[in-house]
Amino acid sequence: AQTIHQWPVAEIKAVGSPLSLGCTIKGKSSPNLYWYWQATGGTLQQLFYSITVGQVESVVQLNLSASRPKDDQFILSTEKLLLSHSGFYLCAWTGGNSAETLYFGSGTRLTVL
Amino acid sequence: AQKVTQTQTSISVMEKTTVTMDCVYETRDSSYFLFWYKQTASGEIVFLIRQDSYKKENATEGHYSLNFQKPKSSIGLIITATQIEDSAVYFCAMRGTEGADRLTFGKGTQLIIQP
């Protein structure tokens, strides 16, 4: 069975500080990977997706960047956090077929002060 | 561009009753996929059920079922015999087959099950 692990579970960071969030998926080779962001009480907004190592497509950047250094790993980062970056970040995966269902990790709650 | 609209912000029903949550969508894709997810109090996003646009039969999964009305671009979620633990926020989502790989969500409906 596939498992997706996100880290860290929660972060409290200062405005202007750097950020790195990650997720790892086990039990699935060559997955499509996604980053989503959710403001408190809001909907889920897709930020990035990747279909293969080294290839990342941006949907909405929000002054963030993403990278896929390994087949099973997806990283979300920024060099300078803004207050507006606060929220819930979710990583998701699916197989390579557009018909497949997306499954989500447990998320990282980010508070920027 | 895809769009998913959930007009019901919050619904409150008594335990053991049936509830329907509405969702309408917009897409130019000839083939697409519709999903319902549940977000628990901890934030976890759980997949519940899906409907493929080319299938005429409404999907069912346990005590979840869908009311798919393609001419109206509507995909309602029906939960029968509701339980307290069904209290959560429910999101409708759509994934197309053309253009960028994107799963677009509605704004969600908060469901409150009262004992």
XYZ file of C-alpha atoms in Angstrom:
228
model
C 0.000 0.000 0.000
C 1.109 3.517 -0.719
C 1.902 5.901 2.095
C 2.594 9.609 1.954
C 4.473 11.378 4.695
C 4.683 15.132 5.123
C 7.136 17.031 7.268
C 7.097 18.939 9.495
C 3.641 18.569 11.024
C 3.616 22.228 12.026
C 5.882 25.241 11.839
C 5.910 28.683 13.401
C 8.196 31.022 11.470
C 9.051 34.690 11.367
C 8.306 36.934 8.396
C 11.329 37.044 6.116
C 12.705 33.691 7.220
C 13.203 30.755 4.832
C 10.953 27.737 4.620
C 11.239 24.187 3.410
C 8.387 21.675 3.516
C 8.599 18.171 2.216
C 6.697 15.067 1.382
C 7.727 11.549 0.576
C 5.649 8.831 -0.984
C 6.389 5.157 -0.526
C 5.003 2.203 -2.418
C 4.393 3.965 -5.717
C 6.913 4.419 -8.482
C 6.793 7.470 -10.734
C 3.825 9.132 -9.051
C 2.427 12.513 -10.013
C 2.916 14.816 -7.032
C 1.064 17.983 -6.068
C 1.237 20.833 -3.570
C -1.944 22.450 -2.310
C -2.468 25.397 0.034
C -5.468 26.118 2.198
C -6.059 29.376 4.051
C -7.928 29.027 7.339
C -11.550 28.283 6.501
C -10.801 28.358 2.792
C -10.726 26.050 -0.170
C -7.771 24.037 -1.441
C -5.724 25.820 -4.061
C -3.289 23.907 -6.237
C 0.192 25.432 -6.251
C 2.440 23.050 -8.168
C 2.505 19.635 -9.740
C 5.211 17.322 -10.984
C 5.002 14.303 -13.230
C 8.676 13.324 -13.070
C 11.980 14.024 -11.348
C 13.306 17.499 -12.035
C 10.123 18.704 -13.677
C 7.723 21.005 -11.838
C 4.808 22.972 -13.223
C 3.517 26.063 -11.470
C -0.203 26.685 -11.162
C -0.195 29.520 -8.623
C 3.190 30.579 -7.267
C 2.395 32.763 -4.243
C 6.148 33.582 -4.021
C 6.916 29.913 -3.411
C 8.908 27.395 -5.393
C 8.862 23.629 -5.638
C 11.356 20.977 -6.587
C 11.361 17.253 -7.151
C 14.860 16.003 -6.395
C 13.891 12.325 -6.255
C 11.106 10.188 -7.682
C 9.481 9.864 -4.273
C 10.104 13.379 -2.908
C 8.523 16.788 -3.424
C 9.798 19.946 -1.732
C 8.098 23.317 -1.273
C 10.246 26.267 -0.310
C 10.789 29.984 -0.179
C 13.676 32.190 0.871
C 11.472 34.844 2.484
C 8.195 34.112 4.158
C 5.276 36.538 4.040
C 2.377 36.775 6.471
C 0.140 35.610 3.619
C 1.965 32.275 3.517
C 0.260 31.169 6.705
C -2.097 28.249 6.226
C -2.259 24.529 5.671
C -0.043 22.898 3.069
C -0.976 19.555 1.639
C 0.971 17.215 -0.576
C -0.936 14.794 -2.781
C -0.142 11.980 -5.181
C -1.704 10.022 -7.965
C -0.604 7.592 -10.645
C 0.371 8.900 -14.035
C -3.101 8.548 -15.507
C -5.333 11.631 -15.530
C -8.252 9.413 -14.570
C -6.809 8.511 -11.206
C -7.870 9.814 -7.815
C -5.639 12.162 -5.826
C -4.750 11.107 -2.288
C -3.520 13.579 0.269
C -0.922 13.598 2.983
C -1.750 14.758 6.499
C -0.547 18.293 5.880
C 1.725 20.904 7.448
C 0.234 23.789 9.385
C 2.308 26.939 8.905
C 2.002 30.054 11.024
C 3.974 33.110 9.965
C 4.371 35.811 12.601
C -10.960 27.205 -17.146
C -12.570 24.876 -14.672
C -14.835 26.080 -11.918
C -16.531 24.270 -9.052
C -19.273 25.913 -7.007
C -20.717 24.804 -3.688
C -23.405 27.233 -2.588
C -24.243 25.664 0.756
C -21.867 27.064 3.367
C -23.209 25.017 6.260
C -25.838 22.329 6.803
C -27.124 20.980 10.102
C -29.148 17.763 10.319
C -30.184 15.251 12.931
C -28.289 12.016 13.324
C -29.562 9.034 11.294
C -31.182 11.220 8.650
C -30.217 11.699 4.985
C -28.446 14.814 3.760
C -27.682 16.095 0.271
C -24.884 18.511 -0.562
C -24.933 20.397 -3.850
C -22.154 21.040 -6.331
C -22.150 22.473 -9.849
C -19.160 22.644 -12.139
C -17.966 24.261 -15.341
C -15.550 22.781 -17.838
C -14.907 22.674 -21.565
C -13.359 19.224 -21.398
C -15.357 16.484 -23.077
C -14.203 13.992 -20.464
C -13.676 14.762 -16.785
C -13.792 13.307 -13.312
C -15.703 14.496 -10.268
C -14.731 13.813 -6.667
C -15.961 14.371 -3.163
C -13.541 14.695 -0.276
C -14.079 15.126 3.427
C -11.871 17.267 5.669
C -11.874 16.162 9.282
C -11.321 18.377 12.308
C -7.608 17.473 12.267
C -7.318 18.774 8.705
C -7.002 15.395 7.068
C -8.430 15.248 3.526
C -10.141 11.927 2.884
C -11.336 10.737 -0.513
C -14.953 9.569 -0.416
C -16.360 8.869 -3.862
C -15.971 9.750 -7.537
C -17.979 9.949 -10.730
C -16.498 9.609 -14.207
C -18.277 11.851 -16.702
C -18.790 9.098 -19.263
C -20.603 6.838 -16.788
C -24.379 7.186 -16.659
C -24.886 5.263 -13.423
C -24.568 7.201 -10.202
C -21.631 6.074 -8.081
C -22.205 4.593 -4.637
C -19.750 3.806 -1.852
C -21.020 2.622 1.499
C -23.443 5.239 2.820
C -22.279 7.763 0.202
C -23.912 8.098 -3.188
C -23.924 10.649 -5.959
C -26.670 12.347 -7.918
C -24.998 13.056 -11.264
C -27.015 15.281 -13.596
C -24.741 15.888 -16.544
C -27.066 18.243 -18.483
C -27.153 20.480 -15.410
C -23.413 20.079 -14.676
C -24.388 18.980 -11.213
C -22.922 16.370 -8.872
C -24.658 16.140 -5.529
C -23.397 14.057 -2.606
C -25.972 12.080 -0.630
C -25.154 10.677 2.791
C -27.686 8.282 4.244
C -28.038 7.236 7.877
C -25.750 10.040 9.029
C -23.581 9.587 12.098
C -21.989 12.099 14.444
C -18.590 11.307 12.936
C -19.825 12.484 9.531
C -19.530 16.017 10.873
C -16.826 17.610 8.715
C -16.265 19.926 5.771
C -17.083 18.347 2.417
C -15.363 19.430 -0.762
C -16.429 18.810 -4.328
C -13.614 18.694 -6.877
C -13.119 18.226 -10.598
C -10.230 16.969 -12.679
C -10.172 17.452 -16.429
C -8.348 15.522 -19.097
C -7.135 18.382 -21.243
C -4.540 21.036 -20.546
C -2.724 21.336 -17.237
C -3.104 18.577 -14.658
C -5.318 20.259 -12.127
C -7.807 19.185 -9.474
C -10.080 22.158 -8.818
C -11.990 22.368 -5.532
C -15.167 24.103 -4.467
C -15.275 26.203 -1.315
C -16.669 23.404 0.804
C -19.815 22.735 2.827
C -19.651 22.310 6.580
C -21.880 19.467 7.739
C -22.992 19.361 11.349
C -24.684 16.222 12.608
C -26.734 16.785 15.746
C -27.512 13.964 18.196
